[in-house]
Amino acid sequence: MSDILLEIRNLSTYFETRSGVVKAVDGLDLTLRRNHTMCVVGESGSGKSMTASSILQILKRPGRIVSGEMIYHFRDGRTVDIARLDPNSKQMRAIRGKYISMIFQEPMTSMSPVHTIGSQISEMMLVHEDVSKAEAKARTIELLTRVRIPDAAARFSSYPFQLSGGMRQRAMIAMALACRPDLVIADEPTTALDVTTQANVLNLMREIQRESGISIMLITHDLGVVAEVADDVTVMYLGRTMEQANVFDLFNAPKHPYTRALLGSVPRLDLQRGERLTQIRGMVPNPFARPTGCPFVTRCPERRFGLCDRQEPDLYRLDGSTSRCFQHDPVHAAAWAQNDEVLA
Amino acid sequence: MIHFIAKRLVAMVVMMFLISVAAFVIIQLPPGDFLTTLVASMQQGSDVSQEQIAFLTRRFGLDQPLYIQYWRWISGILLEGDFGYSFQWKRPVAELIWDQLGFTMLLSLATLLFAWAISFPIGVYSAVKQYSIGDYIVTFIGFIGLAIPNFLLALVLMYIGFRYFGQSVGGLFSPEYRTAPWSWAKVWDLISHLWIPMIVIGAARTAELIRIMRANLLDELNKPYVTTARAKGLSEVRLILKYPIRIALNPFVSTVGWVLPSLVSGAVIVSVVLNLPTVGPLLLTSLQSQDMYLAGGFILLLSVLTLVGTIVSDILLAILDPRIRLE
Ligand SMILES: Nc1ncnc2c1ncn2[C@@H]1O[C@H](COP(=O)(O)OP(=O)(O)OP(=O)(O)O)[C@@H](O)[C@H]1O
Ligand SMILES: [Mg+2]
C-alpha cells in the first residue's frame, strides 16, 4: 500500500465568467499522505475551498477543472486520475462519500432542514453499500455515539435545527465517516462554532484520525489549529502552492517569504488556538489582475525587481519540503546572498 | 402534530365566528331592508303574500334588534342548514347555493390540479436547466399566460372549441344534458366542457406557479445542503428530487388555501363570458339586487371554505416541514 493517498499536480480550476476568467486554482501542487493530517492555509480567496471542491468535482458552474491531475491511490494499489473523470460519471459518484468525504463549514445550512440527521447519515451507507435500512440505522446510531452525541438513538430522528451547533457539526463528522473513507476534507469545520466547542470538535477529529487511520485535509485560517493538528502544511496564494512542508519545518524554518509573512516576524510553535494570520501589507490582487512573475511579487518584502516581476519561479524541492521562490534556485540564490542589495 | 392541528382548529372556530358576524353586517349594510324591499315588490304585483311576509318576519326576527336577527340567522344555518330565503329567486338560499357551490368546487379543484400538473414539471425543468433555450421558451410563454386577459383567452378558446371541435360552447353541459339525470355520457360531456374554463381560469395561475417554482427551486439549488448531497455521491436526479424539490414544494401546497377565493373573485367575468354556473355571477347579481340572505350565505360559505383551505394547506405544510410542525 502506497504511503501516498492523493497527488495533485499542476491543478487548475477556472471560472469563466462574463467579466473574465477567475483562476481560482492555478497550477496547484499538493501531496496527501495516508493516515496524516494536511492543513491548507492561505489568505481569503487563495483557492482553498475551490481546491476541495475540485477534488470531489462538486464545483458550482461555471467552475471547471481545466488542467492538471489528481492521482488517487486506492488501498488495493489501483490508481485513478480524478481530474479526468466526468463530474456526473458513476466513477466520480462512487468516490464521493465512499473514499473521499467532506465536512462543511456551516453544519446548519449544510444539512437539509427537513430530513432527520439519522436519515441524512444513513443515506450515505445506503447509496454506497449494500446494506439494509435497519443495518444502516444501527450503524448510524453507532457512529453518532462514536462522535459523542448523547442519547444517539433518540437523536437519530432529530432534525438539524433541534441540535446545538457543536452537535450538528458532530453529526456532520459522523456523516463524513459513514462509509469509512480514506480521506476527509474539512473546510473550516470549526469557524461557525464557539471556542470551547471548536476545541472539542478538533479533538474529536484528531482522535478519529488516529483510531481509524484516515487522512484529513483541513482547511483553516487558524495557525494555532495548524500547530496543534497538522502533520503537513500547504501554504496557498492565488491558487498556487507557495510552500509545502511538515509542520515543524514550517514553523521553525519557513522557506517562502509568504509563509514568513503569514507567520509574522517571529515564527513560533507555541501559537494559541484562535490566533489568526498576521496582516500582510498590501492587498490580495484582484483575481482579474494577477501580477506577472511571482504571484506574491506585489507584496513580497524580499522581492528582487528584474527577476521576481519578470519570471515565475518553479516549485523548488528542498529536503522534505517545497517552496516557490527564486531564493531556492541555485541560479538566482546569489541575489539574496548580498544583504546590501536594494530591498524594495 | 396533534397539538398543532388542535391549535389551528380552535383558531378556525374563532375566525368563523368573526366571519359570520362580518357577513351578517355586510348584508345589513345597504340602505333599506328586506321587509321594505318585499313590501315594495308586493306593490309591484309580485306574488308574495301577506302571510309569507309575516312568517318571514317572525322566522328571522326582522322586527327584533340586530343581535337577535343575527342569532336567528346563524342558528338557522348551524342547526337546520337553513340559509334563509332568496327573494329574487323565490327559493330557499340553501338550494341555490349547493347547486352552484358544487360546480364551483369542482371547477376550482380541476383548475388547481391542472395548474399543479402543468406548472410543477415545467417549473422544475426551467430551474434545473436555467438559461437553456427551453427555459427561455417556458418563461416567455409564462409571461404571455400572465398578460393575456382571461376573458380574451375564454373567447379565443371558445372559438377554437366551436370551430374545430364542434363543441357547444359556454356552460358546463351541452343542451341535451343540461337537465338530464347523471350518466357516464353526462360526465363525459362535463369533462369535455371543463377544459376551456380550466385553461382560462388556470392559465394565469399556472404561469404564476411556474415562476414561483422556478424561483424557489433556483434558490434551493444553490443552498449548501445540495452541495452536501452531491458530495455524498448521490446522482443528480436523485438528489434534486429528494432535497431541493422537497423544500421548494411548500409554496405549491400553500396554493390550496387561496384557490377558492380567487376563483370566485377573479373568475366572475370569465364565468359570465363562458356562462358557467359558478357562484361568481350569482353572487354578483345577489349583491346588485340586495338579495340579502343569498349574498350573506355566499359570503359566509366562501369564507369558511377559504378558511378550511388555509387550514388544509397549513397542515400539509406542517407535514412537509418539520420546522413548522415542531416549532
Ligand atoms: N462561483 C464563482 N464564480 C467566480 N469566481 C469564483 C466563484 N467561486 C469562487 N470564485 C473565486 O475563486 C477564488 C478562490 O475562492 P475560494 O473560495 O477557493 O477561496 P478560499 O481560499 O476558500 O477563501 P476563504 O478563506 O475566504 O474561504 C476567489 O477569487 C473567488 O472569488
Ligand atoms: Mg473557503
mmCIF file of N, CA and C in Angstrom, chain B residues 209-261:
data_model
loop_
_atom_site.group_PDB
_atom_site.id
_atom_site.type_symbol
_atom_site.label_atom_id
_atom_site.label_comp_id
_atom_site.label_asym_id
_atom_site.label_seq_id
_atom_site.Cartn_x
_atom_site.Cartn_y
_atom_site.Cartn_z
ATOM 1 N N LEU B 209 -47.464 29.942 -10.940
ATOM 2 C CA LEU B 209 -46.862 28.817 -10.213
ATOM 3 C C LEU B 209 -45.542 28.384 -10.837
ATOM 4 N N ILE B 210 -45.469 28.455 -12.159
ATOM 5 C CA ILE B 210 -44.204 28.110 -12.819
ATOM 6 C C ILE B 210 -43.119 29.048 -12.329
ATOM 7 N N ARG B 211 -43.460 30.330 -12.287
ATOM 8 C CA ARG B 211 -42.453 31.309 -11.854
ATOM 9 C C ARG B 211 -42.059 31.089 -10.399
ATOM 10 N N ILE B 212 -43.064 30.792 -9.573
ATOM 11 C CA ILE B 212 -42.769 30.550 -8.154
ATOM 12 C C ILE B 212 -41.872 29.326 -8.004
ATOM 13 N N MET B 213 -42.245 28.264 -8.718
ATOM 14 C CA MET B 213 -41.487 27.018 -8.613
ATOM 15 C C MET B 213 -40.060 27.236 -9.095
ATOM 16 N N ARG B 214 -39.925 27.929 -10.201
ATOM 17 C CA ARG B 214 -38.601 28.157 -10.776
ATOM 18 C C ARG B 214 -37.740 28.965 -9.803
ATOM 19 N N ALA B 215 -38.297 30.076 -9.335
ATOM 20 C CA ALA B 215 -37.520 30.953 -8.452
ATOM 21 C C ALA B 215 -37.133 30.217 -7.176
ATOM 22 N N ASN B 216 -38.110 29.498 -6.610
ATOM 23 C CA ASN B 216 -37.848 28.790 -5.362
ATOM 24 C C ASN B 216 -36.805 27.706 -5.512
ATOM 25 N N LEU B 217 -36.944 26.959 -6.588
ATOM 26 C CA LEU B 217 -36.028 25.851 -6.792
ATOM 27 C C LEU B 217 -34.627 26.386 -7.092
ATOM 28 N N LEU B 218 -34.549 27.481 -7.829
ATOM 29 C CA LEU B 218 -33.239 28.078 -8.103
ATOM 30 C C LEU B 218 -32.556 28.458 -6.796
ATOM 31 N N ASP B 219 -33.349 29.063 -5.918
ATOM 32 C CA ASP B 219 -32.835 29.401 -4.585
ATOM 33 C C ASP B 219 -32.290 28.165 -3.891
ATOM 34 N N GLU B 220 -33.124 27.129 -3.875
ATOM 35 C CA GLU B 220 -32.765 25.922 -3.129
ATOM 36 C C GLU B 220 -31.576 25.210 -3.759
ATOM 37 N N LEU B 221 -31.503 25.236 -5.098
ATOM 38 C CA LEU B 221 -30.421 24.515 -5.769
ATOM 39 C C LEU B 221 -29.049 25.052 -5.367
ATOM 40 N N ASN B 222 -29.009 26.315 -4.941
ATOM 41 C CA ASN B 222 -27.726 26.906 -4.574
ATOM 42 C C ASN B 222 -27.411 26.778 -3.092
ATOM 43 N N LYS B 223 -28.304 26.136 -2.353
ATOM 44 C CA LYS B 223 -28.073 26.028 -0.924
ATOM 45 C C LYS B 223 -26.994 24.985 -0.638
ATOM 46 N N PRO B 224 -26.248 25.202 0.447
ATOM 47 C CA PRO B 224 -25.156 24.281 0.774
ATOM 48 C C PRO B 224 -25.599 22.821 0.944
ATOM 49 N N TYR B 225 -26.831 22.595 1.402
ATOM 50 C CA TYR B 225 -27.207 21.198 1.638
ATOM 51 C C TYR B 225 -27.275 20.410 0.336
ATOM 52 N N VAL B 226 -27.480 21.117 -0.782
ATOM 53 C CA VAL B 226 -27.471 20.429 -2.070
ATOM 54 C C VAL B 226 -26.042 19.987 -2.403
ATOM 55 N N THR B 227 -25.084 20.872 -2.122
ATOM 56 C CA THR B 227 -23.681 20.510 -2.322
ATOM 57 C C THR B 227 -23.309 19.324 -1.432
ATOM 58 N N THR B 228 -23.788 19.337 -0.206
ATOM 59 C CA THR B 228 -23.530 18.211 0.686
ATOM 60 C C THR B 228 -24.048 16.920 0.080
ATOM 61 N N ALA B 229 -25.284 16.980 -0.420
ATOM 62 C CA ALA B 229 -25.878 15.771 -1.003
ATOM 63 C C ALA B 229 -25.050 15.296 -2.194
ATOM 64 N N ARG B 230 -24.566 16.260 -2.973
ATOM 65 C CA ARG B 230 -23.721 15.919 -4.119
ATOM 66 C C ARG B 230 -22.431 15.265 -3.630
ATOM 67 N N ALA B 231 -21.861 15.836 -2.584
ATOM 68 C CA ALA B 231 -20.594 15.314 -2.050
ATOM 69 C C ALA B 231 -20.769 13.921 -1.459
ATOM 70 N N LYS B 232 -22.020 13.535 -1.213
ATOM 71 C CA LYS B 232 -22.261 12.192 -0.693
ATOM 72 C C LYS B 232 -22.226 11.148 -1.780
ATOM 73 N N GLY B 233 -22.280 11.594 -3.035
ATOM 74 C CA GLY B 233 -22.248 10.642 -4.136
ATOM 75 C C GLY B 233 -23.622 10.318 -4.686
ATOM 76 N N LEU B 234 -24.629 11.116 -4.327
ATOM 77 C CA LEU B 234 -25.959 10.887 -4.897
ATOM 78 C C LEU B 234 -25.969 11.313 -6.361
ATOM 79 N N SER B 235 -26.783 10.648 -7.152
ATOM 80 C CA SER B 235 -26.896 11.070 -8.547
ATOM 81 C C SER B 235 -27.703 12.362 -8.583
ATOM 82 N N GLU B 236 -27.479 13.121 -9.648
ATOM 83 C CA GLU B 236 -28.083 14.452 -9.752
ATOM 84 C C GLU B 236 -29.608 14.384 -9.670
ATOM 85 N N VAL B 237 -30.195 13.459 -10.409
ATOM 86 C CA VAL B 237 -31.654 13.346 -10.416
ATOM 87 C C VAL B 237 -32.166 13.027 -9.017
ATOM 88 N N ARG B 238 -31.533 12.054 -8.404
ATOM 89 C CA ARG B 238 -31.994 11.613 -7.097
ATOM 90 C C ARG B 238 -31.873 12.731 -6.063
ATOM 91 N N LEU B 239 -30.753 13.457 -6.121
ATOM 92 C CA LEU B 239 -30.572 14.471 -5.087
ATOM 93 C C LEU B 239 -31.490 15.659 -5.294
ATOM 94 N N ILE B 240 -31.757 16.008 -6.553
ATOM 95 C CA ILE B 240 -32.658 17.137 -6.796
ATOM 96 C C ILE B 240 -34.078 16.772 -6.366
ATOM 97 N N LEU B 241 -34.486 15.551 -6.667
ATOM 98 C CA LEU B 241 -35.825 15.127 -6.263
ATOM 99 C C LEU B 241 -35.953 15.067 -4.753
ATOM 100 N N LYS B 242 -34.902 14.591 -4.116
ATOM 101 C CA LYS B 242 -35.036 14.339 -2.684
ATOM 102 C C LYS B 242 -34.908 15.615 -1.852
ATOM 103 N N TYR B 243 -33.985 16.481 -2.206
ATOM 104 C CA TYR B 243 -33.745 17.631 -1.342
ATOM 105 C C TYR B 243 -34.376 18.948 -1.798
ATOM 106 N N PRO B 244 -33.834 19.611 -2.833
ATOM 107 C CA PRO B 244 -34.376 20.951 -3.099
ATOM 108 C C PRO B 244 -35.842 20.956 -3.501
ATOM 109 N N ILE B 245 -36.270 19.959 -4.275
ATOM 110 C CA ILE B 245 -37.665 19.974 -4.718
ATOM 111 C C ILE B 245 -38.599 19.819 -3.533
ATOM 112 N N ARG B 246 -38.195 18.952 -2.657
ATOM 113 C CA ARG B 246 -38.987 18.732 -1.460
ATOM 114 C C ARG B 246 -39.237 20.058 -0.723
ATOM 115 N N ILE B 247 -38.226 20.909 -0.685
ATOM 116 C CA ILE B 247 -38.368 22.159 0.053
ATOM 117 C C ILE B 247 -39.043 23.225 -0.804
ATOM 118 N N ALA B 248 -38.797 23.164 -2.115
ATOM 119 C CA ALA B 248 -39.419 24.147 -2.997
ATOM 120 C C ALA B 248 -40.908 23.872 -3.176
ATOM 121 N N LEU B 249 -41.360 22.752 -2.657
ATOM 122 C CA LEU B 249 -42.757 22.352 -2.801
ATOM 123 C C LEU B 249 -43.700 23.192 -1.942
ATOM 124 N N ASN B 250 -43.165 23.758 -0.881
ATOM 125 C CA ASN B 250 -44.021 24.459 0.075
ATOM 126 C C ASN B 250 -44.964 25.491 -0.541
ATOM 127 N N PRO B 251 -44.462 26.380 -1.404
ATOM 128 C CA PRO B 251 -45.386 27.375 -1.963
ATOM 129 C C PRO B 251 -46.499 26.732 -2.782
ATOM 130 N N PHE B 252 -46.225 25.569 -3.320
ATOM 131 C CA PHE B 252 -47.261 24.859 -4.063
ATOM 132 C C PHE B 252 -48.397 24.486 -3.145
ATOM 133 N N VAL B 253 -48.002 23.901 -2.049
ATOM 134 C CA VAL B 253 -49.001 23.417 -1.116
ATOM 135 C C VAL B 253 -49.835 24.578 -0.588
ATOM 136 N N SER B 254 -49.194 25.716 -0.386
ATOM 137 C CA SER B 254 -49.968 26.823 0.175
ATOM 138 C C SER B 254 -51.011 27.353 -0.810
ATOM 139 N N THR B 255 -50.901 26.981 -2.088
ATOM 140 C CA THR B 255 -51.899 27.487 -3.028
ATOM 141 C C THR B 255 -53.267 26.865 -2.813
ATOM 142 N N VAL B 256 -53.325 25.725 -2.113
ATOM 143 C CA VAL B 256 -54.624 25.118 -1.830
ATOM 144 C C VAL B 256 -55.529 26.134 -1.160
ATOM 145 N N GLY B 257 -54.943 26.951 -0.298
ATOM 146 C CA GLY B 257 -55.719 27.888 0.505
ATOM 147 C C GLY B 257 -56.361 28.998 -0.304
ATOM 148 N N TRP B 258 -55.665 29.490 -1.304
ATOM 149 C CA TRP B 258 -56.236 30.665 -1.969
ATOM 150 C C TRP B 258 -56.911 30.401 -3.305
ATOM 151 N N VAL B 259 -57.063 29.135 -3.654
ATOM 152 C CA VAL B 259 -57.648 28.879 -4.955
ATOM 153 C C VAL B 259 -59.131 29.247 -4.990
ATOM 154 N N LEU B 260 -59.845 28.998 -3.887
ATOM 155 C CA LEU B 260 -61.282 29.270 -3.877
ATOM 156 C C LEU B 260 -61.622 30.745 -3.991
ATOM 157 N N PRO B 261 -61.110 31.557 -3.074
ATOM 158 C CA PRO B 261 -61.477 32.968 -3.167
ATOM 159 C C PRO B 261 -61.086 33.595 -4.498
#
